Amino acid sequence: MSLTDPTPTLPLPPDARGEAELRFVRTAPRHLVDRTAVAEVLITDWRRLGPDTFRLGAQWPRGHHFYAPVAGVWYDPLLAVETLRQASVLVGQTYYGVPADHHFAIADQEMEIVPAAVLLGPRPAEMHVEATAADVRRSDGTLTALTLEADLLRDGDFAGAGRLTLRVDAPRDPAAAEGGGYPPLPPPVPPAIVGRLDERDVVLGVPGSAAGRRGLSWDLRIDPGHPVLFDHPTHDVPGMVLLEATRQAVQAACAPYRVLPTELRSAFHAPLSLTVPCRVTATRLPPQDATEDAVLRVTAHQSGHLAFDSLVVATLCD
């Protein structure tokens, strides 16, 4: 692939349309966003505006089977993170020459949403993503990391902003990710405590030891058969699994209130193995100002090492 003709075999929307309206009539080819299921593709349209600036369209379904509405009122904020993740993968492949068989992983992310702008409406939300590639890293001419900064607009109104750094690795042996050797799933915490209806969607498990059951600490439930969180075989725990664990940990810590995460800042310090137990812990922090209902830090440790941490600001709902 090249910058002048990045993917000549694909029906890419022509950049020459420039300022033309984004289209929301069909989804992007699934491999361009690192997804296997067409139903999980959010990006609908895209074009390049400048050397490192892009405009993308994404449609958020009103009733996603996993990223369900929060309290029946707001779109799930993790849809914003997944939109930015898909946008980063698409931009990396389409405009920076990353082959589709490379491995994509989130290195860090920040997202802030405006609650009034992500209310459910009578139609699926059509989101405009105004994005800039702020940090493009290469090694021997090959892209190794890409940071995308973006504003989210809905019907012309500012709905949020985000920043996501995507790490790009060379292809690995697909057979090594097909399964086997996974530890038994720990019993799930009751789904209602973490804002879920189905225990198959619960990613926090009851700790096996009495010491682990004290406080806000859980075992990570890694289910490689989950149709959304593990859309395709992978070598490591996907970043969206850890972000879902973060949301569920915040929900458990704030029960019985429902929580709407409005700010999410996460760092992925090291890849998490699928075959080694992982401990997730939540800690309540004092709010910094009167507009913050709840502030929590969520961490994930594996083999005694900090692999992930996230700072969450959330609105509490009755």
XYZ file of C-alpha atoms in Angstrom:
318
model
C 0.000 0.000 0.000
C 1.065 3.641 -0.507
C -0.231 7.016 0.561
C -1.337 7.873 -2.971
C -3.212 4.615 -3.496
C -3.470 3.028 -0.035
C -5.867 0.166 -0.720
C -6.503 -0.064 -4.453
C -8.602 -3.214 -4.229
C -11.161 -1.697 -1.820
C -14.135 0.563 -2.601
C -12.879 3.472 -0.511
C -14.878 6.700 -0.448
C -12.965 9.190 -2.630
C -11.245 11.949 -0.656
C -12.064 14.345 -3.496
C -15.543 14.770 -1.971
C -13.814 17.038 0.551
C -16.458 18.927 2.490
C -19.369 16.861 1.187
C -21.760 15.456 3.753
C -20.773 12.226 5.438
C -22.861 9.207 4.531
C -24.440 6.826 7.028
C -25.948 4.324 4.587
C -23.521 1.417 5.050
C -20.666 0.341 7.268
C -16.981 0.303 6.452
C -15.411 -3.016 5.390
C -15.033 -4.909 8.643
C -11.310 -5.639 8.273
C -10.571 -1.913 8.075
C -11.723 -1.536 11.710
C -10.295 -4.827 13.030
C -13.671 -6.514 13.394
C -14.970 -9.870 12.199
C -18.712 -9.317 12.693
C -20.334 -6.749 10.421
C -22.772 -5.964 13.237
C -19.905 -4.599 15.350
C -18.755 -2.030 12.768
C -19.608 1.567 13.725
C -17.722 3.559 11.071
C -19.782 4.380 7.972
C -17.775 6.922 5.974
C -14.364 8.616 5.949
C -12.088 10.913 4.031
C -8.788 12.726 4.338
C -8.939 16.512 4.702
C -5.222 17.234 5.003
C -1.891 15.468 5.504
C -2.868 14.311 9.014
C -6.500 15.394 9.395
C -9.541 13.236 8.761
C -13.323 13.256 8.964
C -15.237 10.067 9.707
C -18.867 9.166 10.235
C -20.128 6.622 12.753
C -23.606 5.417 13.595
C -24.490 4.399 17.133
C -27.383 1.926 17.389
C -30.094 2.746 19.913
C -30.131 -0.804 21.255
C -26.702 -2.382 20.913
C -26.822 -5.898 22.360
C -23.707 -5.317 24.477
C -23.111 -1.550 24.681
C -26.651 -1.006 25.862
C -28.125 2.374 26.849
C -27.255 3.590 30.342
C -30.336 3.834 32.564
C -32.398 3.743 29.369
C -31.474 7.406 28.773
C -27.932 7.783 27.380
C -25.852 6.060 24.773
C -23.116 3.949 26.328
C -19.968 6.136 26.530
C -17.864 3.113 25.587
C -19.375 3.466 22.112
C -17.334 6.679 21.879
C -14.149 4.813 22.794
C -14.893 1.996 20.352
C -15.630 4.573 17.647
C -12.230 6.170 18.180
C -10.513 2.779 18.260
C -12.121 1.796 14.952
C -11.286 5.192 13.455
C -7.632 4.794 14.465
C -7.384 1.343 12.889
C -9.059 2.532 9.686
C -6.850 5.614 9.378
C -3.739 3.542 10.063
C -4.569 1.030 7.347
C -6.006 3.399 4.769
C -3.590 6.317 4.983
C -0.433 5.131 6.762
C 0.180 1.819 5.035
C -0.543 -0.644 7.865
C -1.419 -4.097 6.465
C -4.678 -5.612 7.723
C -2.899 -8.664 9.158
C -0.995 -6.577 11.723
C -1.958 -6.588 15.390
C -3.645 -3.491 16.840
C -3.672 -2.738 20.582
C -4.683 0.315 22.626
C -1.711 1.872 24.425
C -3.614 4.692 26.113
C -6.895 6.514 25.742
C -8.780 9.546 26.983
C -12.452 10.234 26.422
C -14.853 12.871 27.693
C -18.520 13.032 26.739
C -21.256 15.648 27.155
C -24.251 13.836 28.713
C -26.852 16.125 27.113
C -25.391 15.372 23.666
C -25.520 11.585 23.982
C -29.156 11.222 24.978
C -31.086 8.552 23.134
C -33.295 9.844 20.351
C -35.883 8.501 17.903
C -33.131 7.516 15.420
C -29.632 6.051 15.705
C -27.086 8.737 16.491
C -25.032 9.909 13.518
C -21.657 10.999 14.849
C -19.114 13.146 13.025
C -15.523 12.445 14.053
C -13.097 15.308 13.346
C -9.706 13.665 13.830
C -6.015 14.558 13.719
C -3.095 12.139 13.740
C -1.008 13.918 16.382
C 1.819 11.413 16.825
C 2.786 9.009 14.054
C 5.708 6.726 14.876
C 7.611 4.521 12.480
C 10.449 2.041 12.666
C 12.328 1.190 9.476
C 9.549 2.819 7.509
C 6.783 0.785 9.156
C 4.117 2.369 11.366
C 4.455 1.206 14.976
C 2.096 3.622 16.754
C -0.525 6.201 15.904
C -2.204 8.729 18.166
C -5.560 10.050 17.016
C -7.146 13.102 18.642
C -10.778 13.728 17.814
C -13.860 15.798 18.514
C -17.244 14.102 18.344
C -20.128 16.093 16.885
C -23.800 15.153 16.776
C -26.139 17.264 14.662
C -23.487 19.979 14.727
C -23.272 20.013 18.528
C -20.127 19.112 20.449
C -20.687 15.688 22.036
C -17.250 14.865 23.356
C -13.544 14.618 22.683
C -11.056 11.807 22.802
C -7.474 10.768 22.290
C -6.330 7.229 21.590
C -2.882 5.807 20.927
C -2.860 2.612 18.926
C 0.151 0.301 19.031
C 0.790 -1.653 15.833
C 2.707 -4.946 15.909
C 3.795 -7.330 13.180
C 1.584 -10.354 12.437
C 1.744 -13.309 14.797
C 0.950 -16.957 14.228
C -2.883 -17.098 14.083
C -2.890 -20.668 15.410
C -1.365 -19.457 18.669
C -4.471 -17.357 19.350
C -7.078 -20.000 18.619
C -7.511 -21.093 22.206
C -6.485 -23.664 24.737
C -4.936 -23.343 28.158
C -7.394 -20.774 29.448
C -7.988 -20.831 33.209
C -11.508 -21.653 34.455
C -13.845 -18.678 34.582
C -14.383 -17.502 38.169
C -18.017 -17.222 39.260
C -19.440 -13.883 38.076
C -20.512 -11.220 40.499
C -24.304 -10.779 40.340
C -25.018 -9.063 36.984
C -27.230 -6.353 38.517
C -24.331 -5.109 40.678
C -22.255 -4.293 37.593
C -25.139 -3.026 35.479
C -25.615 -6.162 33.398
C -28.587 -8.405 32.700
C -26.744 -11.510 31.492
C -23.961 -13.110 33.516
C -22.165 -13.948 30.254
C -21.496 -10.205 29.902
C -19.979 -9.909 33.387
C -16.196 -9.529 33.276
C -15.669 -9.328 37.056
C -15.490 -12.571 38.984
C -15.777 -13.388 42.664
C -12.201 -13.739 44.005
C -11.176 -17.241 44.956
C -9.562 -16.274 48.279
C -11.178 -14.785 51.365
C -8.606 -11.961 51.343
C -9.478 -11.131 47.760
C -13.175 -10.907 48.600
C -12.610 -7.980 50.963
C -13.100 -4.546 49.494
C -13.527 -3.517 45.880
C -11.419 -6.206 44.253
C -12.308 -8.892 41.727
C -10.817 -11.462 39.408
C -10.991 -10.592 35.711
C -13.246 -13.021 33.849
C -11.609 -13.761 30.495
C -14.066 -15.460 28.162
C -12.477 -15.837 24.695
C -15.853 -17.017 23.399
C -17.621 -13.725 24.073
C -19.012 -12.547 20.705
C -18.313 -8.821 21.212
C -15.332 -8.497 23.548
C -13.533 -11.297 21.681
C -14.817 -10.622 18.189
C -11.892 -12.666 16.804
C -9.036 -14.753 18.249
C -6.375 -12.660 19.954
C -3.083 -13.223 21.712
C -3.680 -10.804 24.601
C -6.623 -9.452 26.563
C -8.227 -6.805 24.293
C -8.200 -3.256 25.553
C -11.991 -3.006 25.379
C -12.225 -5.896 27.872
C -10.248 -3.866 30.406
C -12.341 -0.766 29.740
C -15.512 -2.807 30.268
C -14.006 -4.175 33.494
C -13.320 -0.569 34.516
C -16.904 0.458 33.894
C -18.241 -2.571 35.777
C -15.888 -1.928 38.707
C -17.082 1.682 38.931
C -20.689 0.513 38.776
C -20.093 -2.001 41.578
C -18.338 0.609 43.701
C -21.206 3.097 43.284
C -24.134 0.686 43.702
C -27.092 1.052 44.052
C -26.757 4.109 41.783
C -26.381 3.663 38.044
C -23.267 5.356 36.756
C -22.690 7.296 33.548
C -18.923 7.611 32.976
C -18.302 11.105 31.625
C -14.488 11.065 31.674
C -12.234 8.064 31.149
C -8.426 8.200 31.066
C -6.610 4.895 30.788
C -3.051 3.642 30.377
C -2.210 0.133 29.196
C 1.217 -0.471 30.699
C 1.786 -4.038 29.526
C -0.052 -6.703 27.511
C -2.247 -8.937 29.654
C -1.925 -12.665 29.131
C -5.095 -14.647 28.494
C -3.845 -17.555 30.578
C -2.717 -15.840 33.811
C -5.133 -14.634 36.525
C -5.654 -10.883 36.719
C -6.905 -8.826 39.661
C -9.070 -5.720 39.152
C -9.352 -3.183 41.988
C -11.364 0.030 42.350
C -10.550 2.899 44.708
C -12.847 5.836 45.471
C -11.123 9.231 45.228
C -12.339 12.621 46.449
C -14.029 14.707 43.726
C -12.014 17.707 42.566
C -14.994 20.028 42.127
C -18.735 20.217 42.706
C -19.580 18.972 39.211
C -18.086 15.536 39.858
C -20.394 12.970 41.471
C -17.860 10.150 41.708
C -14.177 9.741 40.907
C -12.500 6.350 40.957
C -9.210 4.768 39.997
C -9.372 1.249 38.605
C -6.257 -0.897 38.266
C -5.449 -4.321 36.874
C -2.514 -6.352 38.176
C -1.151 -9.555 36.708
C 1.662 -11.605 38.257
C 2.143 -8.830 40.812
C 2.713 -6.109 38.207
C 0.532 -3.130 37.312
C -0.655 -3.740 33.747
C -3.465 -1.186 33.458
C -4.938 1.766 35.322
C -7.792 4.116 34.611
C -9.214 7.287 36.141
C -12.996 7.586 35.815
C -15.294 10.508 36.535
C -18.929 9.430 36.622
C -22.373 10.943 37.052
C -24.611 9.026 39.459
C -28.175 8.328 38.357
C -31.149 7.341 40.536
